[in-house]
Amino acid sequence: MHGFPPLAFPPIYPFNLEVMYWSRPFLLSALVSNAAANTGIKVAPHVLILNMFSDEANVWYHIREFDVLAMNITVPGLSPLSPQVHCTKDGSICQLTLGEGEINAASTVAALIHSSLIDLTSTYVLIAGIAGVNPKVATIGSVTFARFAVQVGLQYEVDAREKPSNFSTGYFPQGSTAPGQYPTFIYGTEVFAVNDALRHIAFGFAKTAEAQLNDTADSKAARLAYASFGRAATLAPAIVLCDTATSDTFWTGTLLGEAFESTTRVFTNGGAEYCTTQQEDSATLNALLRGAMSKLVDFSRVIVMRSASDFDRPANGTTAVANLLGDAPGFTPSLLNLHIAGVKVVQGIVGGWTETFERGITPTKYVGDIFGTLGGQPDFGPGSIFGGEPAKNAAAVATVIIFHGNALRLDAQAALDHVKADAELSSLPTILFGTSLGGAVAIDLASRNPSAIAALIVENTFLSLPRVVRDWPIIGLFSFLCFQRWNSAVKLPRIPPTVPILMLSGTQDEVVPRKHMQALWLIAQKRGGGGGGGGSDPVL
């Protein structure tokens, strides 16, 4: 509601217009930390490297291949521990540290996607972190590329000491009655699938560095204790294709490892092979998918790379707690190998940008979440809940153009023309919503474009600008200066009765008296009853 500040001149001459599309998110403002980025240019990286904590990030700093510290962009909403996106001088490669755990990862990625300083619409996103590893599939020091990220922590859980005797684990899917059953309560983040064709390309780039992967004597000795799990655990570090599991809980143990192997198979209808465990990827992917819904991200350009820092379960003769709290000989090699393998992926994409990657890599398999949000039929789960079509944003039931107290006639028409020229926005009903002077702008626009408008909402507006100014103390003496009349009383009858109008009026408004809205309401009710609105204002 308006308040009337003493002796304050009201905004008679407006200059800015806000347009809100319910099917589009707002862009968040951001601050740039160095002069190079203060030019107002939006950075559109070819590759964005996402790390989770400082040790993972540090392997990308001060390297010979490229300098991501040449340009540093501060974006509100990022982790307070890592508030900047770091980029090369030309902006082709950027790096960001998300923060650890699902909430940190999702929050940071969401803030980045909606930043006005970063354009991710054509960016390849390389998730690059360390992880625990399943000794049945790979070994410490290895670098893995996943198609599936499975949120294994999204389940029912009872303490294993209280589980039924016929349960193999205290974890079982939501909506089920026992382990091994498919969940019937599905939240939508249980499974994500990234572009398998791109994954194989990234694997090929990294494979060229396999012989250079870091290894240590301590890592080699640690592997020998895992010989009973199979040959994969004892081999030298390698580049591996296998899938990843997400859980906020930093877990360890043979029983949990076997339980999550089963969960991964069940959730993906047997399509995934669990080999790494981490705390962020499902959350990161969900935030990226939400961005893709608004066409701010290309979800088919996401790569999930995890290097193995430790085994997810103890060797024979060792306890789970000892495995968790003891030495981790694979930690340092896993960090170094993130760079050794990952830099080949980054260089491959940037080097082949014009020839291959600018246009994108066509998926050969389903890409998206378990709901089928981006369109297509998932090859896991119960199938698309959207019939194979892309989901529309839940709020996209109409395109709403909002006029606050500041807007001009030409600006308003430009906004409407933009909406009607957009295939997606024009497919929805267009609603005008104006407050105060913005209400007069909305009425004017609707009167000139009645066939383009589905509905009109006005709040606390006036019969005409000179009339409302005339009633103000002291300032009313200058009402003759209102060269822009915004004569709603004349224009309202031009809006056909087929266009519904909602009028909102506050009884305590000190700037626009209620009598103006009451008079406009009477005029609106007479539409179609012979009033043409073409003559002079009968109220003034």
Coordinates of C-alpha atoms in Angstrom, one line a residue:
M1 CA 0.0 0.0 0.0
H2 CA 1.2 3.5 -0.7
G3 CA 2.4 5.8 2.0
F4 CA 2.5 9.5 1.5
P5 CA 5.9 11.1 2.6
P6 CA 5.5 14.7 3.6
L7 CA 6.5 17.2 0.9
A8 CA 8.0 14.4 -1.3
F9 CA 7.4 14.9 -5.0
P10 CA 5.8 11.8 -6.4
P11 CA 7.3 10.0 -9.4
I12 CA 5.3 11.8 -12.1
Y13 CA 7.7 10.9 -14.9
P14 CA 8.5 7.2 -14.9
F15 CA 11.4 5.6 -16.7
N16 CA 11.8 1.9 -16.0
L17 CA 9.7 -1.2 -16.6
E18 CA 9.9 -4.6 -15.1
V19 CA 8.8 -7.6 -17.0
M20 CA 8.3 -10.9 -15.1
Y21 CA 7.6 -14.1 -16.9
W22 CA 6.3 -16.8 -14.6
S23 CA 8.1 -19.3 -16.9
R24 CA 11.4 -17.6 -16.4
P25 CA 13.5 -17.1 -13.3
F26 CA 14.8 -13.7 -12.1
L27 CA 18.5 -13.0 -12.7
L28 CA 20.3 -12.3 -9.5
S29 CA 22.7 -9.3 -9.4
A30 CA 26.3 -10.1 -8.9
L31 CA 29.5 -8.2 -8.1
V32 CA 32.8 -8.5 -9.9
S33 CA 36.0 -8.5 -8.0
N34 CA 38.5 -7.3 -10.5
A35 CA 38.7 -4.6 -13.2
A36 CA 38.8 -7.0 -16.1
A37 CA 35.4 -8.4 -15.2
N38 CA 33.9 -5.0 -14.4
T39 CA 33.3 -4.3 -18.1
G40 CA 29.8 -5.6 -17.9
I41 CA 30.7 -8.5 -20.2
K42 CA 28.9 -11.8 -19.4
V43 CA 31.4 -14.6 -19.1
A44 CA 30.3 -17.7 -21.2
P45 CA 32.8 -20.4 -20.4
H46 CA 33.3 -23.4 -22.7
V47 CA 34.1 -25.5 -19.6
L48 CA 33.2 -25.0 -16.0
I49 CA 35.1 -27.2 -13.4
L50 CA 33.1 -27.8 -10.2
N51 CA 35.0 -28.9 -7.1
M52 CA 33.6 -29.5 -3.7
F53 CA 36.4 -28.3 -1.3
S54 CA 39.7 -26.5 -1.3
D55 CA 42.0 -29.5 -1.8
E56 CA 40.1 -30.5 -5.0
A57 CA 40.2 -26.9 -6.2
N58 CA 43.8 -26.3 -5.5
V59 CA 45.0 -28.8 -8.1
W60 CA 43.6 -26.5 -10.8
Y61 CA 45.4 -23.4 -9.6
H62 CA 48.9 -22.3 -10.8
I63 CA 49.1 -25.1 -13.4
R64 CA 51.0 -24.9 -16.6
E65 CA 48.1 -25.7 -18.9
F66 CA 45.9 -22.6 -18.2
D67 CA 45.4 -20.0 -15.5
V68 CA 41.9 -19.9 -14.0
L69 CA 43.0 -17.2 -11.5
A70 CA 43.3 -14.6 -14.2
M71 CA 39.8 -13.4 -13.7
N72 CA 37.9 -13.7 -10.4
I73 CA 34.2 -13.0 -10.3
T74 CA 32.3 -12.6 -7.0
V75 CA 28.7 -13.9 -7.2
P76 CA 26.2 -13.5 -4.3
G77 CA 24.9 -16.8 -3.1
L78 CA 28.0 -18.8 -3.6
S79 CA 29.7 -20.6 -0.6
P80 CA 31.0 -18.1 1.9
L81 CA 34.2 -20.1 1.9
S82 CA 34.6 -19.8 -1.9
P83 CA 32.6 -16.8 -3.0
Q84 CA 34.3 -16.4 -6.4
V85 CA 34.2 -18.0 -9.8
H86 CA 37.7 -18.2 -11.2
C87 CA 38.3 -18.0 -15.0
T88 CA 41.0 -17.8 -17.6
K89 CA 41.6 -14.3 -19.1
D90 CA 39.5 -15.1 -22.1
G91 CA 36.7 -16.7 -20.0
S92 CA 36.8 -20.0 -21.8
I93 CA 37.6 -22.1 -18.7
C94 CA 36.2 -21.4 -15.3
Q95 CA 36.4 -23.1 -11.9
L96 CA 34.1 -23.0 -8.8
T97 CA 34.2 -24.6 -5.4
L98 CA 30.7 -25.6 -4.3
G99 CA 31.1 -26.5 -0.7
E100 CA 30.7 -30.0 0.7
G101 CA 27.4 -31.9 1.1
E102 CA 24.2 -31.9 -0.9
I103 CA 22.7 -28.6 0.4
N104 CA 25.9 -26.6 -0.2
A105 CA 26.3 -28.0 -3.7
A106 CA 22.7 -27.4 -4.8
S107 CA 22.6 -23.8 -3.3
T108 CA 25.9 -22.8 -4.9
V109 CA 25.0 -24.2 -8.3
A110 CA 21.5 -22.6 -8.2
A111 CA 23.1 -19.2 -7.4
L112 CA 25.6 -19.5 -10.2
I113 CA 23.0 -20.5 -12.8
H114 CA 20.9 -17.4 -12.1
S115 CA 23.8 -15.0 -11.9
S116 CA 23.7 -12.2 -14.4
L117 CA 27.5 -12.5 -14.9
I118 CA 27.8 -16.1 -16.0
D119 CA 26.2 -17.6 -19.1
L120 CA 26.1 -21.4 -18.9
T121 CA 23.8 -22.0 -21.8
S122 CA 26.6 -23.6 -23.9
T123 CA 29.0 -24.6 -21.1
Y124 CA 30.3 -28.1 -20.5
V125 CA 30.2 -28.7 -16.8
L126 CA 32.9 -31.0 -15.4
I127 CA 32.1 -32.2 -11.9
A128 CA 35.5 -33.1 -10.5
G129 CA 35.9 -34.5 -7.0
I130 CA 37.3 -37.4 -5.0
A131 CA 35.2 -40.3 -3.7
G132 CA 35.2 -43.6 -1.9
V133 CA 35.5 -46.6 -4.2
N134 CA 34.0 -50.0 -4.4
P135 CA 37.0 -52.5 -4.4
K136 CA 35.0 -54.9 -6.6
V137 CA 35.0 -52.4 -9.5
A138 CA 38.1 -50.1 -9.2
T139 CA 41.0 -49.1 -6.9
I140 CA 42.3 -46.1 -5.1
G141 CA 43.9 -43.5 -7.4
S142 CA 41.6 -44.4 -10.3
V143 CA 39.5 -41.8 -12.1
T144 CA 35.9 -42.7 -12.9
F145 CA 33.3 -41.4 -15.3
A146 CA 29.7 -42.0 -14.4
R147 CA 26.5 -42.1 -16.5
F148 CA 24.3 -42.5 -13.4
A149 CA 24.2 -40.7 -10.1
V150 CA 22.0 -42.5 -7.6
Q151 CA 20.8 -40.9 -4.4
V152 CA 21.2 -43.9 -2.2
G153 CA 20.7 -41.9 1.0
L154 CA 17.1 -41.1 -0.1
Q155 CA 15.5 -44.2 1.6
Y156 CA 13.9 -45.4 4.8
E157 CA 16.4 -46.3 7.5
V158 CA 16.1 -48.2 10.8
D159 CA 19.1 -48.8 13.0
A160 CA 20.7 -52.1 11.9
R161 CA 20.4 -53.4 15.5
E162 CA 16.6 -53.0 15.2
K163 CA 16.0 -54.3 11.7
P164 CA 13.9 -57.5 11.1
S165 CA 15.9 -60.7 10.9
N166 CA 15.0 -61.2 7.3
F167 CA 16.3 -57.7 6.3
S168 CA 19.9 -57.6 4.8
T169 CA 20.2 -53.9 5.8
G170 CA 18.5 -51.2 7.7
Y171 CA 18.0 -49.2 4.4
F172 CA 15.1 -49.9 2.2
P173 CA 13.4 -47.8 -0.5
Q174 CA 10.7 -45.3 0.4
G175 CA 7.2 -46.7 -0.1
S176 CA 8.5 -50.2 0.0
T177 CA 8.3 -52.8 2.8
A178 CA 11.7 -54.4 2.5
P179 CA 15.2 -54.0 0.9
G180 CA 15.4 -54.8 -2.8
Q181 CA 12.0 -53.5 -3.7
Y182 CA 11.5 -50.5 -6.1
P183 CA 10.5 -47.3 -4.3
T184 CA 6.9 -46.2 -4.7
F185 CA 7.4 -42.8 -3.1
I186 CA 9.6 -41.1 -5.7
Y187 CA 10.9 -37.6 -5.1
G188 CA 12.5 -37.1 -8.5
T189 CA 16.2 -37.0 -7.5
E190 CA 16.7 -40.7 -7.0
V191 CA 18.5 -41.2 -10.3
F192 CA 20.1 -38.8 -12.8
A193 CA 21.6 -39.9 -16.1
V194 CA 24.1 -37.7 -18.0
N195 CA 25.0 -37.9 -21.7
D196 CA 26.6 -41.3 -22.2
A197 CA 28.1 -40.3 -25.6
L198 CA 29.8 -37.3 -24.0
R199 CA 30.9 -39.5 -21.1
H200 CA 32.7 -41.8 -23.5
I201 CA 34.4 -38.9 -25.3
A202 CA 35.6 -37.6 -21.9
F203 CA 36.8 -41.1 -21.0
G204 CA 38.8 -41.2 -24.2
F205 CA 40.4 -37.9 -23.5
A206 CA 41.3 -39.0 -19.9
K207 CA 42.5 -42.4 -21.1
T208 CA 45.4 -40.7 -22.9
A209 CA 46.8 -39.7 -19.5
E210 CA 46.3 -43.1 -17.8
A211 CA 49.9 -44.0 -17.9
Q212 CA 50.7 -40.8 -16.1
L213 CA 48.3 -41.3 -13.2
N214 CA 50.0 -40.7 -9.8
D215 CA 50.6 -43.7 -7.5
T216 CA 52.6 -44.2 -4.3
A217 CA 54.2 -47.1 -2.5
D218 CA 51.7 -46.7 0.3
S219 CA 48.8 -47.0 -2.1
K220 CA 50.2 -50.1 -3.7
A221 CA 50.6 -51.7 -0.3
A222 CA 47.0 -50.8 0.7
R223 CA 45.7 -52.5 -2.4
L224 CA 47.2 -55.8 -1.6
A225 CA 44.9 -56.2 1.4
Y226 CA 41.9 -56.1 -0.9
A227 CA 42.9 -59.0 -3.1
S228 CA 39.9 -61.0 -1.8
F229 CA 37.5 -58.5 -3.5
G230 CA 38.9 -59.3 -6.9
R231 CA 41.6 -58.2 -9.3
A232 CA 40.3 -54.7 -9.9
A233 CA 41.2 -53.6 -6.3
T234 CA 44.8 -54.6 -6.7
L235 CA 45.6 -53.0 -10.1
A236 CA 47.3 -49.7 -10.7
P237 CA 45.2 -46.6 -11.0
A238 CA 43.1 -46.5 -14.2
I239 CA 40.5 -44.6 -16.1
V240 CA 37.2 -46.4 -15.5
L241 CA 33.6 -46.2 -16.6
C242 CA 31.3 -46.9 -13.7
D243 CA 28.6 -45.1 -11.6
T244 CA 28.3 -43.0 -8.5
A245 CA 26.2 -43.0 -5.4
T246 CA 25.2 -39.9 -3.4
S247 CA 24.6 -39.7 0.3
D248 CA 25.1 -36.8 2.8
T249 CA 26.2 -39.4 5.3
F250 CA 30.0 -40.1 5.1
W251 CA 29.6 -43.9 5.5
T252 CA 31.9 -46.9 5.4
G253 CA 31.5 -50.7 5.8
T254 CA 30.9 -53.9 3.9
L255 CA 27.2 -54.2 4.8
L256 CA 26.5 -50.6 3.8
G257 CA 28.6 -51.0 0.6
E258 CA 26.6 -54.1 -0.3
A259 CA 23.3 -52.4 0.5
F260 CA 24.1 -49.5 -1.7
E261 CA 25.3 -51.7 -4.5
S262 CA 21.8 -53.2 -4.4
T263 CA 20.1 -49.8 -4.2
T264 CA 22.0 -48.6 -7.3
R265 CA 21.0 -51.7 -9.3
V266 CA 17.3 -51.5 -8.1
F267 CA 16.9 -47.7 -8.7
T268 CA 18.3 -48.0 -12.3
N269 CA 16.6 -51.3 -13.2
G270 CA 20.0 -52.9 -13.3
G271 CA 21.6 -50.4 -15.6
A272 CA 24.2 -48.9 -13.2
E273 CA 27.3 -50.3 -11.7
Y274 CA 28.1 -48.7 -8.3
C275 CA 31.7 -47.9 -7.9
T276 CA 32.1 -44.5 -6.2
T277 CA 30.4 -42.8 -3.2
Q278 CA 30.3 -39.1 -2.6
Q279 CA 28.1 -36.4 -0.9
E280 CA 27.1 -33.9 -3.7
D281 CA 26.6 -35.1 -7.2
S282 CA 22.8 -35.8 -7.1
A283 CA 22.2 -32.3 -5.7
T284 CA 24.5 -30.7 -8.2
L285 CA 22.8 -32.5 -11.0
N286 CA 19.3 -31.5 -9.8
A287 CA 20.3 -27.8 -9.7
L288 CA 21.7 -28.1 -13.2
L289 CA 18.5 -29.9 -14.4
R290 CA 16.4 -27.1 -12.9
G291 CA 18.5 -24.6 -14.8
A292 CA 18.0 -26.7 -18.0
M293 CA 14.3 -26.4 -17.5
S294 CA 14.6 -22.7 -17.9
K295 CA 17.1 -23.1 -20.8
L296 CA 19.9 -21.6 -18.7
V297 CA 21.9 -24.9 -18.8
D298 CA 22.4 -27.6 -21.4
F299 CA 22.1 -30.8 -19.3
S300 CA 23.5 -32.9 -22.1
R301 CA 26.8 -31.1 -21.5
V302 CA 27.5 -32.4 -18.0
I303 CA 30.4 -34.8 -17.1
V304 CA 30.6 -36.6 -13.7
M305 CA 34.3 -37.4 -12.9
R306 CA 35.3 -38.8 -9.5
S307 CA 38.7 -40.1 -8.5
A308 CA 39.1 -42.7 -5.8
S309 CA 40.7 -41.6 -2.5
D310 CA 39.8 -44.5 -0.3
F311 CA 38.0 -47.9 -0.3
D312 CA 34.3 -47.7 0.8
R313 CA 34.7 -50.8 3.0
P314 CA 37.5 -52.4 5.1
A315 CA 39.8 -55.1 4.0
N316 CA 39.5 -58.5 5.6
G317 CA 40.6 -58.5 9.2
T318 CA 40.1 -54.7 9.5
T319 CA 37.1 -52.9 11.1
A320 CA 34.9 -50.4 9.4
V321 CA 35.8 -47.7 12.0
A322 CA 39.5 -48.4 11.3
N323 CA 38.9 -48.0 7.6
L324 CA 37.2 -44.7 8.1
L325 CA 39.5 -43.1 10.6
G326 CA 42.8 -44.7 9.6
D327 CA 45.4 -43.5 7.1
A328 CA 44.1 -42.8 3.6
P329 CA 47.1 -43.5 1.2
G330 CA 45.0 -42.8 -1.8
F331 CA 44.0 -39.3 -0.8
T332 CA 46.9 -37.4 -2.4
P333 CA 47.1 -39.5 -5.6
S334 CA 43.4 -39.0 -6.1
L335 CA 43.7 -35.2 -5.9
L336 CA 46.6 -35.2 -8.3
N337 CA 44.8 -37.5 -10.7
L338 CA 41.8 -35.2 -10.8
H339 CA 44.1 -32.8 -12.6
I340 CA 46.1 -35.3 -14.7
A341 CA 42.9 -36.9 -16.2
G342 CA 40.6 -33.8 -16.0
V343 CA 42.9 -31.4 -17.8
K344 CA 42.8 -33.7 -20.8
V345 CA 39.1 -33.5 -20.8
V346 CA 39.1 -29.7 -20.5
Q347 CA 41.8 -29.3 -23.2
G348 CA 39.9 -31.7 -25.5
I349 CA 36.7 -29.7 -25.3
V350 CA 38.3 -26.3 -25.6
G351 CA 40.6 -27.4 -28.4
G352 CA 37.8 -29.0 -30.4
W353 CA 35.2 -26.3 -29.7
T354 CA 34.7 -25.1 -33.2
E355 CA 34.8 -28.5 -34.9
T356 CA 32.8 -30.5 -32.4
F357 CA 31.8 -29.2 -29.1
E358 CA 30.2 -25.8 -29.8
R359 CA 27.2 -27.6 -31.5
G360 CA 27.0 -30.2 -28.7
I361 CA 27.3 -34.0 -28.5
T362 CA 24.1 -35.7 -29.5
P363 CA 23.0 -38.2 -26.7
T364 CA 22.7 -41.8 -27.7
K365 CA 20.8 -42.7 -24.5
Y366 CA 18.3 -41.0 -22.2
V367 CA 19.6 -37.9 -20.4
G368 CA 17.7 -36.4 -17.4
D369 CA 16.1 -37.4 -14.1
I370 CA 13.8 -40.2 -13.1
F371 CA 10.7 -38.1 -13.8
G372 CA 11.6 -37.5 -17.4
T373 CA 11.5 -33.8 -16.7
L374 CA 13.5 -32.7 -19.8
G375 CA 11.6 -35.0 -22.1
G376 CA 12.1 -38.5 -23.4
Q377 CA 11.6 -41.8 -21.6
P378 CA 14.0 -42.8 -18.9
D379 CA 15.5 -46.3 -19.3
F380 CA 15.1 -46.8 -15.6
G381 CA 12.3 -46.3 -13.1
P382 CA 8.6 -46.3 -13.8
G383 CA 8.9 -44.1 -16.9
S384 CA 8.3 -40.4 -17.7
I385 CA 5.5 -38.9 -15.6
F386 CA 5.1 -36.2 -18.4
G387 CA 4.3 -38.7 -21.2
G388 CA 7.8 -38.3 -22.7
E389 CA 7.3 -34.5 -23.3
P390 CA 9.4 -31.9 -21.5
A391 CA 7.8 -30.7 -18.3
K392 CA 6.7 -27.1 -18.1
N393 CA 7.6 -25.0 -15.1
A394 CA 4.8 -25.4 -12.6
A395 CA 4.3 -21.6 -12.6
A396 CA 4.1 -21.4 -16.3
V397 CA 0.3 -21.2 -16.5
A398 CA 0.5 -17.6 -17.8
T399 CA 2.9 -15.0 -18.8
V400 CA 2.5 -12.0 -16.6
I401 CA 3.8 -8.5 -17.4
I402 CA 4.1 -6.5 -14.2
F403 CA 4.1 -2.7 -14.2
H404 CA 5.1 -1.0 -10.9
G405 CA 5.0 2.7 -10.4
N406 CA 7.5 3.4 -13.1
A407 CA 6.8 2.5 -16.8
L408 CA 6.3 4.2 -20.1
R409 CA 3.9 3.6 -23.0
L410 CA 6.6 2.5 -25.5
D411 CA 8.3 0.3 -22.9
A412 CA 5.1 -1.4 -22.2
Q413 CA 4.4 -2.1 -25.8
A414 CA 7.9 -3.4 -26.3
A415 CA 7.4 -5.8 -23.4
L416 CA 4.2 -7.1 -24.9
D417 CA 5.6 -7.4 -28.4
H418 CA 8.5 -9.4 -26.9
V419 CA 6.2 -11.8 -25.2
K420 CA 4.1 -12.3 -28.3
A421 CA 7.2 -13.0 -30.4
D422 CA 8.4 -15.7 -28.1
A423 CA 7.0 -19.1 -29.1
E424 CA 6.9 -20.5 -25.6
L425 CA 5.6 -17.4 -23.8
S426 CA 3.0 -16.6 -26.5
S427 CA 1.5 -20.1 -26.1
L428 CA 0.4 -19.1 -22.6
P429 CA -2.3 -16.5 -21.7
T430 CA -0.9 -13.0 -21.2
I431 CA -1.9 -11.2 -18.0
L432 CA -1.1 -7.6 -17.3
F433 CA -0.6 -6.6 -13.7
G434 CA -0.1 -2.9 -12.8
T435 CA 0.2 -1.0 -9.5
S436 CA -0.2 2.7 -9.0
L437 CA 1.0 4.4 -12.2
G438 CA 1.8 1.0 -13.4
G439 CA -1.9 0.3 -13.3
A440 CA -2.5 3.2 -15.7
V441 CA 0.2 1.8 -18.0
A442 CA -1.5 -1.6 -17.9
I443 CA -4.9 -0.2 -18.7
D444 CA -3.4 1.8 -21.6
L445 CA -1.7 -1.2 -23.0
A446 CA -4.8 -3.4 -22.7
S447 CA -6.9 -0.8 -24.4
R448 CA -4.5 -0.7 -27.4
N449 CA -4.0 -4.5 -27.6
P450 CA -7.3 -6.1 -26.4
S451 CA -7.0 -9.2 -28.5
A452 CA -3.5 -10.0 -27.1
I453 CA -4.6 -9.8 -23.4
A454 CA -6.2 -12.6 -21.4
A455 CA -6.8 -10.7 -18.2
L456 CA -5.9 -7.4 -16.5
I457 CA -5.1 -6.8 -12.8
V458 CA -4.8 -3.3 -11.4
E459 CA -4.0 -2.2 -7.9
N460 CA -4.5 1.3 -6.4
T461 CA -4.4 3.2 -9.6
F462 CA -6.1 6.4 -10.6
L463 CA -8.6 8.0 -13.0
S464 CA -5.9 10.2 -14.5
L465 CA -2.6 11.5 -13.3
P466 CA -3.6 15.2 -13.1
R467 CA -6.7 14.3 -11.1
V468 CA -4.8 12.3 -8.5
V469 CA -2.0 14.9 -8.2
R470 CA -4.5 17.7 -7.8
D471 CA -5.6 16.2 -4.4
W472 CA -2.1 16.2 -2.9
P473 CA -1.1 18.9 -0.4
I474 CA 1.1 21.6 -1.8
I475 CA 2.2 19.4 -4.8
G476 CA -1.3 19.6 -6.1
L477 CA -0.7 23.2 -7.1
F478 CA 1.7 21.9 -9.8
S479 CA -0.8 19.4 -11.3
F480 CA -0.7 21.4 -14.5
L481 CA 2.9 20.0 -15.0
C482 CA 1.5 16.5 -15.6
F483 CA 1.9 16.5 -19.4
Q484 CA 1.4 12.7 -19.4
R485 CA -2.2 12.4 -18.4
W486 CA -2.5 8.5 -18.2
N487 CA -6.3 8.9 -18.6
S488 CA -7.6 5.5 -17.5
A489 CA -11.2 6.7 -17.2
V490 CA -11.2 7.2 -21.0
K491 CA -9.2 4.1 -21.9
L492 CA -10.9 1.5 -19.7
P493 CA -14.1 1.3 -21.8
R494 CA -12.0 0.4 -24.8
I495 CA -11.2 -3.0 -23.2
P496 CA -13.8 -5.5 -24.3
P497 CA -15.9 -7.2 -21.6
T498 CA -14.4 -10.5 -22.7
V499 CA -11.2 -9.5 -20.9
P500 CA -11.7 -10.0 -17.2
I501 CA -10.5 -7.3 -14.9
L502 CA -9.5 -7.7 -11.2
M503 CA -9.2 -4.4 -9.2
L504 CA -7.5 -4.2 -5.9
S505 CA -7.9 -1.1 -3.7
G506 CA -6.5 -0.2 -0.2
T507 CA -8.6 1.8 2.1
Q508 CA -5.7 3.5 3.8
D509 CA -3.7 4.5 0.7
E510 CA -2.6 8.1 1.2
V511 CA -1.3 8.7 -2.4
V512 CA -4.2 7.3 -4.5
P513 CA -7.5 7.8 -2.7
R514 CA -9.9 4.9 -2.9
K515 CA -12.5 7.0 -4.8
H516 CA -10.4 6.6 -7.9
M517 CA -10.6 2.9 -7.9
Q518 CA -14.3 3.0 -7.1
A519 CA -14.9 5.2 -10.1
L520 CA -12.8 2.9 -12.3
W521 CA -14.7 -0.1 -11.1
L522 CA -18.0 1.5 -12.1
I523 CA -16.6 2.3 -15.5
A524 CA -15.3 -1.3 -15.9
Q525 CA -18.7 -2.7 -15.1
K526 CA -20.3 -0.7 -17.9
R527 CA -18.1 -2.1 -20.6
G528 CA -20.1 -3.4 -23.6
G529 CA -23.1 -1.3 -22.5
G530 CA -22.7 1.5 -25.1
G531 CA -19.8 3.4 -23.7
G532 CA -17.1 3.9 -26.4
G533 CA -14.5 5.7 -24.4
G534 CA -13.7 7.9 -27.4
G535 CA -14.8 11.2 -26.0
S536 CA -13.6 13.5 -23.2
D537 CA -13.2 12.2 -19.7
P538 CA -16.7 12.5 -18.0
V539 CA -15.1 12.3 -14.5
L540 CA -12.6 15.2 -14.7

